[in-house]
Coordinates of C-alpha atoms in Angstrom, one line a residue:
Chain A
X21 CA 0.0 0.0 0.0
X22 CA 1.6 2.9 -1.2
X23 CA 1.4 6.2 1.2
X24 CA 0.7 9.5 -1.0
X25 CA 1.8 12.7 0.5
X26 CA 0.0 15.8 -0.7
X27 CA 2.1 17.9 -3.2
X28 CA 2.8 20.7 -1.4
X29 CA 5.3 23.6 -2.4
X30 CA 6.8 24.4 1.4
X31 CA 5.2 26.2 4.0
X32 CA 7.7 28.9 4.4
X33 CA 8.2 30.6 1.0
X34 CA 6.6 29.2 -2.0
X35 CA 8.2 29.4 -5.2
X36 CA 7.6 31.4 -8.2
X37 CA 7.5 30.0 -11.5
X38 CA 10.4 32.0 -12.1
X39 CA 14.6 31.3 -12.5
X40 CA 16.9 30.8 -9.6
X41 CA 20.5 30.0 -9.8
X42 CA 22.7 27.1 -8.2
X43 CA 24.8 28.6 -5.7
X44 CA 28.9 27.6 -5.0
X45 CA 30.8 28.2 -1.5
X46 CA 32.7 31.3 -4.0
X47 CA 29.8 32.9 -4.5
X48 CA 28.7 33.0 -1.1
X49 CA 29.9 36.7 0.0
X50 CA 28.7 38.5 -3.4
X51 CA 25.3 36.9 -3.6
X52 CA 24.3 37.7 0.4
X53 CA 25.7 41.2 -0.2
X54 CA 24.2 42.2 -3.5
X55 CA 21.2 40.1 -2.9
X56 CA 20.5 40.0 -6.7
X57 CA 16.7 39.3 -7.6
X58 CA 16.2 35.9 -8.2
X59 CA 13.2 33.5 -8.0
X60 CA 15.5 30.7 -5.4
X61 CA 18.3 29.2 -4.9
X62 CA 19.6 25.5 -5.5
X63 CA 22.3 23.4 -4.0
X64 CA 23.5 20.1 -3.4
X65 CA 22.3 18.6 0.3
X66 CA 25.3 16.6 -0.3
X67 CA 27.5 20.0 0.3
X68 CA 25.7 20.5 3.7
X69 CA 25.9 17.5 5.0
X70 CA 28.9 18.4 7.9
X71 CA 28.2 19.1 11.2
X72 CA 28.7 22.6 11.4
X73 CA 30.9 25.3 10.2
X74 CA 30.8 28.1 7.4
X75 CA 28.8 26.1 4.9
X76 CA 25.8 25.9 7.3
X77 CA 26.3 29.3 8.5
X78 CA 26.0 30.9 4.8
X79 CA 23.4 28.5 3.9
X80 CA 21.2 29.7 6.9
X81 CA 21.9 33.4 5.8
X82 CA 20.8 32.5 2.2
X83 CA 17.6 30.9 3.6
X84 CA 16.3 34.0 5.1
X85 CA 16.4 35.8 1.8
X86 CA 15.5 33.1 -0.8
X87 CA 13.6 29.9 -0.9
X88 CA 16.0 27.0 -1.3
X89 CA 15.9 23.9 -3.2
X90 CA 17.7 21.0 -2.2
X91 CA 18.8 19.1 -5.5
X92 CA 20.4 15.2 -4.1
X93 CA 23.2 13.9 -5.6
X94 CA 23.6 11.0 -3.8
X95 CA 20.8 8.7 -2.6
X96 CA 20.6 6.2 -5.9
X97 CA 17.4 5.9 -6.4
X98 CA 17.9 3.5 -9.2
X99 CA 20.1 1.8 -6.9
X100 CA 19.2 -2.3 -6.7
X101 CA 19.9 -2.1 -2.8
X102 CA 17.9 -0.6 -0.1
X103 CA 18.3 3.8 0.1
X104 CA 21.3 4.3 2.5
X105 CA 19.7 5.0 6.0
X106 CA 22.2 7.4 7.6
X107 CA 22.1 9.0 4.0
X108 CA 18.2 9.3 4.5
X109 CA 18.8 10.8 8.0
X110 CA 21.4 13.5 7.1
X111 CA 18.5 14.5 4.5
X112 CA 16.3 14.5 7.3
X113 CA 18.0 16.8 8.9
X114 CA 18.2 19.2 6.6
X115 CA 14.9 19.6 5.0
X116 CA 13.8 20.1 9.6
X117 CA 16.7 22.5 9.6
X118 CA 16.5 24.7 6.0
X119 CA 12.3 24.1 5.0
X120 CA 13.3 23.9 1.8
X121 CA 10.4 25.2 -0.7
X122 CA 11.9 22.1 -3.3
X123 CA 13.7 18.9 -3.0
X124 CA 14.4 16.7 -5.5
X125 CA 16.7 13.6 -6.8
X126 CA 17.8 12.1 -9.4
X127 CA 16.5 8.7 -11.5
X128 CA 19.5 7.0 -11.5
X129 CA 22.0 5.2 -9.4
X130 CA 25.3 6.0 -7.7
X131 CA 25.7 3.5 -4.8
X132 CA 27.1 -0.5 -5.0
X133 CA 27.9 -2.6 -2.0
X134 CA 29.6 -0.3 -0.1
X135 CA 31.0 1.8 -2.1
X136 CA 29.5 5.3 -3.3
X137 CA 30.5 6.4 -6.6
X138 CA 29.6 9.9 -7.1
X139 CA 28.5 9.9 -10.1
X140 CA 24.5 9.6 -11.7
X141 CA 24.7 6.4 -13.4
X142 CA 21.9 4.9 -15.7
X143 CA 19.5 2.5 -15.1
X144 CA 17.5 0.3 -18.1
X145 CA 13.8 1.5 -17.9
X146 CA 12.0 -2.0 -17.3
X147 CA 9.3 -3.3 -15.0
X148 CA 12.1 -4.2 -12.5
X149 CA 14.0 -0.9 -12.2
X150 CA 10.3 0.9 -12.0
X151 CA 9.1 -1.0 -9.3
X152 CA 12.3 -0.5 -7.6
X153 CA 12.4 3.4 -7.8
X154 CA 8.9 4.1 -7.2
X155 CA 9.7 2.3 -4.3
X156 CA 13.0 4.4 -3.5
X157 CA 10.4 7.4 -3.8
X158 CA 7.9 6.5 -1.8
X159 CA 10.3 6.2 0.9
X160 CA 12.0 9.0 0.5
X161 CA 8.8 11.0 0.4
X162 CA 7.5 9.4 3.6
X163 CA 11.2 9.6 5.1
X164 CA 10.7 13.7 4.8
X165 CA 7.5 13.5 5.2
X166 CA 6.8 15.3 1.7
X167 CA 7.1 15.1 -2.0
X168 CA 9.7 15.1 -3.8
X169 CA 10.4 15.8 -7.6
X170 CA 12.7 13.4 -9.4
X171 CA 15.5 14.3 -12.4
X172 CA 15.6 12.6 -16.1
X173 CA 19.3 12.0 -16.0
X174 CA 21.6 12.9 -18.9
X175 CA 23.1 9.5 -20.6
X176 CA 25.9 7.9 -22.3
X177 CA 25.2 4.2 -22.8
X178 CA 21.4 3.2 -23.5
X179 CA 20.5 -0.4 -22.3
X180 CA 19.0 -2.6 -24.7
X181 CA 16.9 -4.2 -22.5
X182 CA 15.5 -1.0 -21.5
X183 CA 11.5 -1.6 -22.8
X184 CA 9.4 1.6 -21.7
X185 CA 10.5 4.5 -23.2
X186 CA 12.1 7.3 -20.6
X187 CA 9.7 9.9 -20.6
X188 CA 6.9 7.4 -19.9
X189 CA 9.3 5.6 -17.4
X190 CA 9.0 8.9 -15.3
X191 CA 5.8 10.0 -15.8
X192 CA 4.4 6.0 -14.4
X193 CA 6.9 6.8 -11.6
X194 CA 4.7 10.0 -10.5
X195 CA 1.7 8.3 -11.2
X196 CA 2.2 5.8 -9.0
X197 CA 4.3 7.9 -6.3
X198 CA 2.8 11.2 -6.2
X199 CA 6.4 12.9 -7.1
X200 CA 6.6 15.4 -9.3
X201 CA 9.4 15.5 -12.4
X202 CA 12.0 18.0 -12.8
X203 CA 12.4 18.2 -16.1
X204 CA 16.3 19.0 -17.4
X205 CA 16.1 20.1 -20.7
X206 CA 19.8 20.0 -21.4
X207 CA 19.8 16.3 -20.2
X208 CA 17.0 15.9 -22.7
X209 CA 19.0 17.1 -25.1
X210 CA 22.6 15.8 -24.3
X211 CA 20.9 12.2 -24.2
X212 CA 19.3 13.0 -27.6
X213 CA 22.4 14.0 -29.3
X214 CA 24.3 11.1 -27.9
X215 CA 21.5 8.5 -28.8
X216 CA 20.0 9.6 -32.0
X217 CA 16.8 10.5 -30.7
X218 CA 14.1 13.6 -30.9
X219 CA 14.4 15.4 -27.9
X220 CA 11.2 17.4 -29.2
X221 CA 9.1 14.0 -29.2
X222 CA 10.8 13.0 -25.8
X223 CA 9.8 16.4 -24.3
X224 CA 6.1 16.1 -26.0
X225 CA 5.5 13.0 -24.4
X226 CA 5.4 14.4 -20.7
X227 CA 2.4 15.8 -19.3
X228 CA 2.8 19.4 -17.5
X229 CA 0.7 18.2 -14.5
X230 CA 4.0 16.3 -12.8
X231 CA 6.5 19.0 -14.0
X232 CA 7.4 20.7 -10.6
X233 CA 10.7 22.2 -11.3
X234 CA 12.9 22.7 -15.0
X235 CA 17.1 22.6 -15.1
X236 CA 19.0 24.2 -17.5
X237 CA 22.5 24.1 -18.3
X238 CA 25.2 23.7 -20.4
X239 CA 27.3 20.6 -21.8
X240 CA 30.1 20.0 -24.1
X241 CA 30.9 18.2 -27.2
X242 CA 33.7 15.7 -27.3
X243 CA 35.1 14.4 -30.7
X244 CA 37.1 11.6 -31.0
X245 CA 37.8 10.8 -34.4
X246 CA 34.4 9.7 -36.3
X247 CA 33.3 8.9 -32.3
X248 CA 31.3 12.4 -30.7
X249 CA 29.4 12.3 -27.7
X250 CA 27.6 15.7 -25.3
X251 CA 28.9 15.5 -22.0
X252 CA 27.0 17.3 -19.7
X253 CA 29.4 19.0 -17.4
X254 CA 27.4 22.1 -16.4
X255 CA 30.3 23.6 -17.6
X256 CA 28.8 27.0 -19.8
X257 CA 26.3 28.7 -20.4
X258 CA 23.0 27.1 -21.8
X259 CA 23.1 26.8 -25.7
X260 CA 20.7 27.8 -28.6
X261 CA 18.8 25.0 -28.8
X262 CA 18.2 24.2 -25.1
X263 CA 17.3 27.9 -25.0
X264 CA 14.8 27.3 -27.9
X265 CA 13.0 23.8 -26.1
X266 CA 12.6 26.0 -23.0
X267 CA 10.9 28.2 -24.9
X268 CA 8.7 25.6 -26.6
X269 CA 8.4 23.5 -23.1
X270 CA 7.0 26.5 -21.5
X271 CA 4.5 27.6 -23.8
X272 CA 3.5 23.7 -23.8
X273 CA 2.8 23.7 -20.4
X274 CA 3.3 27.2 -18.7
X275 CA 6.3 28.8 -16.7
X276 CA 7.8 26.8 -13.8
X277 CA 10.4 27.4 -11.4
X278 CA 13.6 27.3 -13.5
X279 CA 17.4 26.6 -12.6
X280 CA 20.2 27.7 -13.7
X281 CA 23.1 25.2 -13.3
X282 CA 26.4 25.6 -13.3
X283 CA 28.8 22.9 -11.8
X284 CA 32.7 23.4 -13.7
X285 CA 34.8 26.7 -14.5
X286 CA 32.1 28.1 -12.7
X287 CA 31.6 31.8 -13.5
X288 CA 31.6 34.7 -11.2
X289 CA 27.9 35.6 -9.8
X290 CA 26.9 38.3 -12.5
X291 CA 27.0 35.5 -15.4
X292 CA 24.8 33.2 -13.6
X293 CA 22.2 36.0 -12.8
X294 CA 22.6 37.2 -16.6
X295 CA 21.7 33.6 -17.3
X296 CA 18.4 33.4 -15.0
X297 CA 17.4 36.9 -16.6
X298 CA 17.1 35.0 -20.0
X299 CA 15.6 32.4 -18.2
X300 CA 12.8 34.8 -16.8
X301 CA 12.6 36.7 -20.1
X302 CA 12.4 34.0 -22.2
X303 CA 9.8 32.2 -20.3
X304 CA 7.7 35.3 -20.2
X305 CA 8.2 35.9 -24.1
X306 CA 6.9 32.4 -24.2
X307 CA 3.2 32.6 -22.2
X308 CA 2.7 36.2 -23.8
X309 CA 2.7 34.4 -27.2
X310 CA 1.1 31.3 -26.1
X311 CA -1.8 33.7 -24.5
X312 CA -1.8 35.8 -27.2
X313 CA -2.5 32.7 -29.5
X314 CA -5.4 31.4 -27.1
X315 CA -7.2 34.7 -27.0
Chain B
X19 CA 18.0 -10.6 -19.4
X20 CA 20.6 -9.1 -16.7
X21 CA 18.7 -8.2 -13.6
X22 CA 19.5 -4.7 -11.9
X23 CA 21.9 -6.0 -9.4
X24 CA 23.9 -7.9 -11.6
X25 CA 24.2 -4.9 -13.9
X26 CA 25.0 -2.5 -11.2
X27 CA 27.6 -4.7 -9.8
X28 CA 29.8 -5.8 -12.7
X29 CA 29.2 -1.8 -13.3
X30 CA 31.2 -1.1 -10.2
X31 CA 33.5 -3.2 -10.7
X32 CA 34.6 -1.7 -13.6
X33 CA 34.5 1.9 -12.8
X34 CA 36.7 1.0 -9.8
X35 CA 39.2 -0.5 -12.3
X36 CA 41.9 1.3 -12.5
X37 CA 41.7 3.8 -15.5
X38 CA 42.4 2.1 -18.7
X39 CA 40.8 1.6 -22.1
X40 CA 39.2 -2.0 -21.8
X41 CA 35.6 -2.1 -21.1
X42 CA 34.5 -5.6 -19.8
X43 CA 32.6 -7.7 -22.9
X44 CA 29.5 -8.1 -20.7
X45 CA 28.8 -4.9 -20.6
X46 CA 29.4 -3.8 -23.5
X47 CA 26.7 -6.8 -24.7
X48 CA 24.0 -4.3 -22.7
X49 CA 24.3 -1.7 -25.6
X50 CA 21.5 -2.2 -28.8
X51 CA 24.3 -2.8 -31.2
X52 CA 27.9 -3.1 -31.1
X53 CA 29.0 0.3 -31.9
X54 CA 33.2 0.2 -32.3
X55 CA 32.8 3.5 -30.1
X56 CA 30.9 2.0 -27.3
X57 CA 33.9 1.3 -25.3
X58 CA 34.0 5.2 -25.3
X59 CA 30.7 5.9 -24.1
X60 CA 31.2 3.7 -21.3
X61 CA 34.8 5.6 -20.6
X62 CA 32.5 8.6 -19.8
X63 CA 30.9 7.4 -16.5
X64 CA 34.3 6.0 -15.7
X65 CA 36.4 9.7 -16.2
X66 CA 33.8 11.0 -14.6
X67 CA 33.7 8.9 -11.1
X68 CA 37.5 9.6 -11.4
X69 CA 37.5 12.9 -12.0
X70 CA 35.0 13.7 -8.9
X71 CA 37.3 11.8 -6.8
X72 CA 40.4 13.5 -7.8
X73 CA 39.2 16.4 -7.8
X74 CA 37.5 16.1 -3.8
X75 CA 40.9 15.1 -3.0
X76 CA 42.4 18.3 -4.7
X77 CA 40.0 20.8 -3.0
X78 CA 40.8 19.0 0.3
X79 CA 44.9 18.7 -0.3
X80 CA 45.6 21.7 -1.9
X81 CA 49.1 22.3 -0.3
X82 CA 49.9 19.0 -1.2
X83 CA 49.2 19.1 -4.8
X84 CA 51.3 22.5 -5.0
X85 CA 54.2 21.0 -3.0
X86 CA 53.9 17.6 -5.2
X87 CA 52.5 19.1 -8.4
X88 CA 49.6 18.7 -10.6
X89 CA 50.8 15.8 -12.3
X90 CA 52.2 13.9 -9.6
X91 CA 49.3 14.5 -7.4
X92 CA 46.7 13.4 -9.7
X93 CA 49.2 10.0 -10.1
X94 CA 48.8 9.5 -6.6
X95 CA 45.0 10.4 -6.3
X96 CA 44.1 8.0 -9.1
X97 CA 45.8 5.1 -7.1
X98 CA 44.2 5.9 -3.8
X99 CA 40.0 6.7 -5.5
X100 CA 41.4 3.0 -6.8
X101 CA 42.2 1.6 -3.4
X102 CA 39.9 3.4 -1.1
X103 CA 36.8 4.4 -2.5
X104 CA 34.4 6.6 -1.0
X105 CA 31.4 4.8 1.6
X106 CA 29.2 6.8 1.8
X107 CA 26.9 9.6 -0.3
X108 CA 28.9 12.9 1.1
X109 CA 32.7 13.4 0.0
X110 CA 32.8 16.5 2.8
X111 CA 34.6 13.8 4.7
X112 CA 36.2 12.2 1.8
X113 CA 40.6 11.0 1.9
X114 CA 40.7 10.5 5.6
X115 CA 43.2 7.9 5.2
X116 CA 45.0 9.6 2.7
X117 CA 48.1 11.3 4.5
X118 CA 48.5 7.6 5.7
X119 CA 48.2 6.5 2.4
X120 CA 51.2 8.9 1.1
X121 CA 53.3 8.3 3.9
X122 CA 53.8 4.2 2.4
X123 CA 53.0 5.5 -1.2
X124 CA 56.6 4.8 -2.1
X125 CA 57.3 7.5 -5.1
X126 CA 56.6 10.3 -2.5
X127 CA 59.6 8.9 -0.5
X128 CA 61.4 12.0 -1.2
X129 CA 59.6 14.5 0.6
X130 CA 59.5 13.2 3.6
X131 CA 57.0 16.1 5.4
X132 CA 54.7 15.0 2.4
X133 CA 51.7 12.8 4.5
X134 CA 52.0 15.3 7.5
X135 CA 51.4 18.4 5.3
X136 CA 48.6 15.8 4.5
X137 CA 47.4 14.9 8.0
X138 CA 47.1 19.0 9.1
X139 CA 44.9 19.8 5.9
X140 CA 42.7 16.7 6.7
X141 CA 42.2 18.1 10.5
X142 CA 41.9 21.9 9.1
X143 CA 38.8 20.1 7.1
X144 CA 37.3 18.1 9.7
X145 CA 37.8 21.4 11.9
X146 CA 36.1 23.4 9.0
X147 CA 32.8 21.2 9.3
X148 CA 32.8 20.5 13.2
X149 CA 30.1 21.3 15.1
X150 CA 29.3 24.9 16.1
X151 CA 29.7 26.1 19.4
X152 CA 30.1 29.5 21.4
X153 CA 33.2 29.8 23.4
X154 CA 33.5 30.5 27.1
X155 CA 36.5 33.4 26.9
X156 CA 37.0 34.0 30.7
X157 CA 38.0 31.1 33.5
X158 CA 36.0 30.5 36.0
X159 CA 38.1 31.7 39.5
X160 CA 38.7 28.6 42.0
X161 CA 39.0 25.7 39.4
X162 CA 41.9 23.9 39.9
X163 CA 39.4 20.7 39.4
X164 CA 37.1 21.7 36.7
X165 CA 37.7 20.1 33.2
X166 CA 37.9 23.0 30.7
X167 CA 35.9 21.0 27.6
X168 CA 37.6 21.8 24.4
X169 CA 36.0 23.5 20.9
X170 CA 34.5 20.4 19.3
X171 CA 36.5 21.6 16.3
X172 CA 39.9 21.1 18.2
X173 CA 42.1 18.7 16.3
X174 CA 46.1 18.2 17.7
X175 CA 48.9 17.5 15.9
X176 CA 52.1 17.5 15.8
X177 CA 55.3 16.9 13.4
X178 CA 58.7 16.7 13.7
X179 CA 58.7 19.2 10.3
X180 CA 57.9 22.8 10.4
X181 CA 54.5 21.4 8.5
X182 CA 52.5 24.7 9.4
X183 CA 54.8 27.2 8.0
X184 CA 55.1 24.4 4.8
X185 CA 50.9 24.6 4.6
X186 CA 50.9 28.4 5.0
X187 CA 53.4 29.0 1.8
X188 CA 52.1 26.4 0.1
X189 CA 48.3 26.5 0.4
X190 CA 47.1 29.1 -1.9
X191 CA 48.4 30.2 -5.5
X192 CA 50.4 32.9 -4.3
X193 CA 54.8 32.9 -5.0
X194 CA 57.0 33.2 -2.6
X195 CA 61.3 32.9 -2.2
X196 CA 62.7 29.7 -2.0
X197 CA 62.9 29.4 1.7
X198 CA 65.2 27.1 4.0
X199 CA 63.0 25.7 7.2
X200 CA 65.4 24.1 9.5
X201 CA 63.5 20.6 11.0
X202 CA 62.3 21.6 14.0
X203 CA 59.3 20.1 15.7
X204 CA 55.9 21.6 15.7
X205 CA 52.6 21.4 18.0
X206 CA 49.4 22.4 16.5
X207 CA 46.1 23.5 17.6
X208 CA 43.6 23.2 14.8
X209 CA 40.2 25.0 16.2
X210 CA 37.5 27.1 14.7
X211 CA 35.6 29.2 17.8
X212 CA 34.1 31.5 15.3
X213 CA 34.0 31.7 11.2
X214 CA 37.6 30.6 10.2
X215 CA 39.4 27.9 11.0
X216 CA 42.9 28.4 12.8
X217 CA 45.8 27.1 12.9
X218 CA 47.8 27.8 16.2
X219 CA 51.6 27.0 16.7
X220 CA 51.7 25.6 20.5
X221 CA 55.2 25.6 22.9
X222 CA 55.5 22.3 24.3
X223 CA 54.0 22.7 27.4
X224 CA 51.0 24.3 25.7
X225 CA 50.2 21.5 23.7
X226 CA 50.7 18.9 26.4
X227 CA 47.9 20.8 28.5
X228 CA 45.7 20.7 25.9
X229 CA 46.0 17.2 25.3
X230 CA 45.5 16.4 28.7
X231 CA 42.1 18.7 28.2
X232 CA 41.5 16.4 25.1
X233 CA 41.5 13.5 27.2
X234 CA 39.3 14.8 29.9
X235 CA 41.5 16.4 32.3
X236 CA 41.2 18.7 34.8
X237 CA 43.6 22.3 34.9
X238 CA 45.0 20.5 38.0
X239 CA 46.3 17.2 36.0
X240 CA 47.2 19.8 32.7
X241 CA 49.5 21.3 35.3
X242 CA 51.0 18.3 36.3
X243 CA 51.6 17.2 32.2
X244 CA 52.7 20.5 31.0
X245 CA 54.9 21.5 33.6
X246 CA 56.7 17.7 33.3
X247 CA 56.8 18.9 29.8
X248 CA 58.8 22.2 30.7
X249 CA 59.0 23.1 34.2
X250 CA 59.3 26.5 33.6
X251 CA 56.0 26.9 31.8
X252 CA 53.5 29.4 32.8
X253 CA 50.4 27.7 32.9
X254 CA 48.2 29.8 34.1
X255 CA 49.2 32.8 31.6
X256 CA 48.8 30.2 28.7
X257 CA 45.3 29.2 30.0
X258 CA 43.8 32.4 30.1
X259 CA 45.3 33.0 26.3
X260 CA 43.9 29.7 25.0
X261 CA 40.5 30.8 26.7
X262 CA 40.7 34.6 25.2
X263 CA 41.4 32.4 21.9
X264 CA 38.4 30.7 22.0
X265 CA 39.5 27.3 22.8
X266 CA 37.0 25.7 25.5
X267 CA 33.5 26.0 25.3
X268 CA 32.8 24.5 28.9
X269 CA 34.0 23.9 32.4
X270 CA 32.7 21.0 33.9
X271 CA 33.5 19.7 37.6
X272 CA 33.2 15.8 36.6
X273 CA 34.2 13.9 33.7
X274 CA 32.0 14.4 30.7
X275 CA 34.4 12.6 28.5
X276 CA 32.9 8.8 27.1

């Protein structure tokens, strides 16, 4: 018997469907000083997870000028074996301490035996992996006593025994949990160029109901001889045509609360605000024309 | 059909595997067709889990890697992520064992001060994300048998090298003169009462009253070690400053130590 929590957007400061930025220790300082206008902010759990100490003490200073999401990293969801307990409890303890307005994961796996890898490794969307993430989600969820959203990851390999399509994967995964999705456009798009597929029909096949949060961000191309493959290192800013499926995505389905993400050579504060600004204006651009259209 | 867990462990397996171009044949029979690239796509996840690693260990050693270099370090790096992966889903707490790990890690023979440069940027870090508490600055009068409790970001150490004044040239970007430190033993007091972690040089007496703190003491039995230490110590003048510094956040008349 699954246990649904009520989708609910945070007692303390509910979000705007509007951009935010993922914040670094370096920009710390600037951003609580300059307190630029953004919609939230967005970090890894994972980075708070100490004791004590500076990180905690600029995090709580953030908090009381912007609602925070708490993006996971590291729980492995997709993960054969049972979520990590003391992992669960160190989440615990900061969605009671921070109130977070979002939380979310990832669908995909990053912990074997005992070892934790780090990394957001790919699962093959069957039966087996579904049943086993929805129920990674529903305890989760009931572990912080709310819902969560959960991340399409960005791939390399696809699995050939893989036999629901990924978009439908997640959406089943909401229906049957309650999450919400956070839709990454880039890892759409990354995973498109790097398997051959639409990322136009991938993104048409989810329903904005579930859609809670959207990522953007930017990725790489490697080239290796005839051999080229996206890497999605959150490394630059977002590119043309991610800009242009956010802009199609939102008049689909309306504006959400949008991140900016940024995770290598990260740039100085100003670049990642300039970033969120396009994210705001583009959205905007987006339901003016799509309400235009309608009336 | 491989079931999850047999997937995700011959997975691990080979993204512990040392880094190398060989990709395991069953895995590779997961992908639709047999690509000649696909070794490379599965290379991805692998530099990546590397890279992470090495790169956790690089924010966490930086004097290290500057006193080693770049290349060297990463050498080293790649062996230990090989040997000692991380356990668990944080890596704030990640290369705890690896100043031991450098101190048998025979190519870094040569620099001998190598592993304890190592061991004082591991306890700045485990100082940097201790628990936060509000120091008591003044003694209490009469209290010859109360236990001052330390910071609970207070790490000791000590080196027979000079390794503080090594860490302090050699922990941000900046150039400095080639320098001569003669060996000469050091005892350190690693402690974050406020904001910023610090990292104090202690005389010998100092540090052997603090120990004795560390291990549940009271100022009476500190007494007794620091001045067996160096008779001539002033122990009381050295209290108050380690108070004034920040360094006890309680003074407790029985033993609170497990």
């Amino acid at each position: 018997m699954r246990t649904q929590t009520p989708l609910r957007c945070d007692a303390r400061a509910p979000i705007p469907a509007r951009a935010g930025i993922g914040v670094k220790p370096i920009h710390y300082r600037e951003l609580l000083s300059s307190k630029p206008a953004l919609a939230f902010i967005e970090v890894h759990p994972e980075n708070y997870m100490g004791a004590g100490g500076p990180p905690h003490a600029y995090l709580e200073e953030i908090a009381k000028h912007y609602p925070l999401s708490l993006h996971g990293v590291g729980l492995s969801l997709g993960g054969d074996e049972p979520l990590n307990r003391d992992h669960l409890a160190r989440w615990r303890a900061l969605v009671d301490r921070y109130q977070p307005a979002l939380v979310s994961e990832h669908v995909a796996w990053s912990r074997f035996g005992e070892v934790a890898l780090h990394d957001l490794l790919p699962i093959p969307y069957t039966a087996e992996s579904l049943h086993i993430v929805c129920d990674h989600i529903d305890q989760m969820q009931n572990a912080l006593g709310r819902t969560i959203l959960v991340e399409n990851p960005s791939t390399y390999v696809t699995l050939s025994q893989s036999d629901i399509p990924e978009p439908d994967f997640l959406v089943e995964a909401a229906n049957r949990t309650g999450c919400g999705l956070l839709l990454d456009i880039n890892n759409v798009y990354v995973s498109a160029g790097n398997h051959g597929f639409d990322a136009r029909k991938w993104l048409s096949r989810v329903p904005g109901g579930p859609v809670g949060e959207i990522h953007l961000a930017g990725h790489s191309l490697i080239r290796d001889g005839a051999f080229q493959i996206r890497i999605d290192d959150h490394g630059s800013r977002v590119c043309a045509e991610v800009w242009e499926l956010y802009r199609e995505t939102v008049a689909r389905i309306g504006a959400r609360p949008t991140l900016i993400e940024w995770d290598s050579d990260v740039p100085e504060l100003a670049v990642l605000c300039d970033e969120a600004k396009r994210a705001d204006d583009t959205a905007a651009a987006a339901v003016e024309l799509r309400d235009a259209a309608a009336a | 059909m491989l079931p999850l867990r047999d997937f995700q462990a011959e997975m691990t397996a080979y993204l512990l595997s040392p880094p190398g171009p060989s990709v395991p044949d069953s895995l590779l029979a997961l992908l639709p067709s047999d690509g000649p690239h696909n070794p490379k796509r599965f290379a991805v996840y692998k530099n990546n889990v590397y890279a992470r690693l090495v790169d956790a260990l690089r924010d966490t050693f930086p004097a290290v890697e500057r006193l080693v270099g770049e290349e060297f370090f990463r050498y080293a790096a790649v062996q230990y992520v090989a040997q000692t992966p991380p356990r668990i889903g944080t890596l704030l707490a990640y290369g705890g064992s690896f100043p031991q790990f450098l101190s048998t890690f025979p190519p870094a023979g040569t620099v001998p001060y190598l592993s304890d440069v190592a061991r004082l940027e591991y306890l700045y870090l485990e100082s940097y994300h201790a628990p936060d508490a509000a120091p008591i600055v003044s003694l209490p009068s009469d209290r010859e048998q109360l236990r001052p409790m330390l910071h609970p970001s207070a790490r000791l150490m000590t080196s027979p090298f000079q390794v503080s004044r090594i860490w302090e040239l050699n922990r941000s970007e900046a150039t400095f003169d080639n320098v001569t430190l003669p060996q000469q033993r050091e005892y350190l007091l690693i402690v974050r009462p406020e904001r910023e972690v610090e990292v104090r040089r202690l005389s010998l007496g100092a540090y052997a009253a603090v120990l004795a703190f560390a291990d549940g003491g009271s100022l009476a039995a500190a007494y007794e070690e620091a001045t067996w230490a160096n008779p001539s110590f002033d122990f009381a003048a050295h209290v108050e400053t380690l108070a004034k510094a920040g360094t006890f956040v309680a003074f407790t008349e029985h033993d609170v130590q497990q």
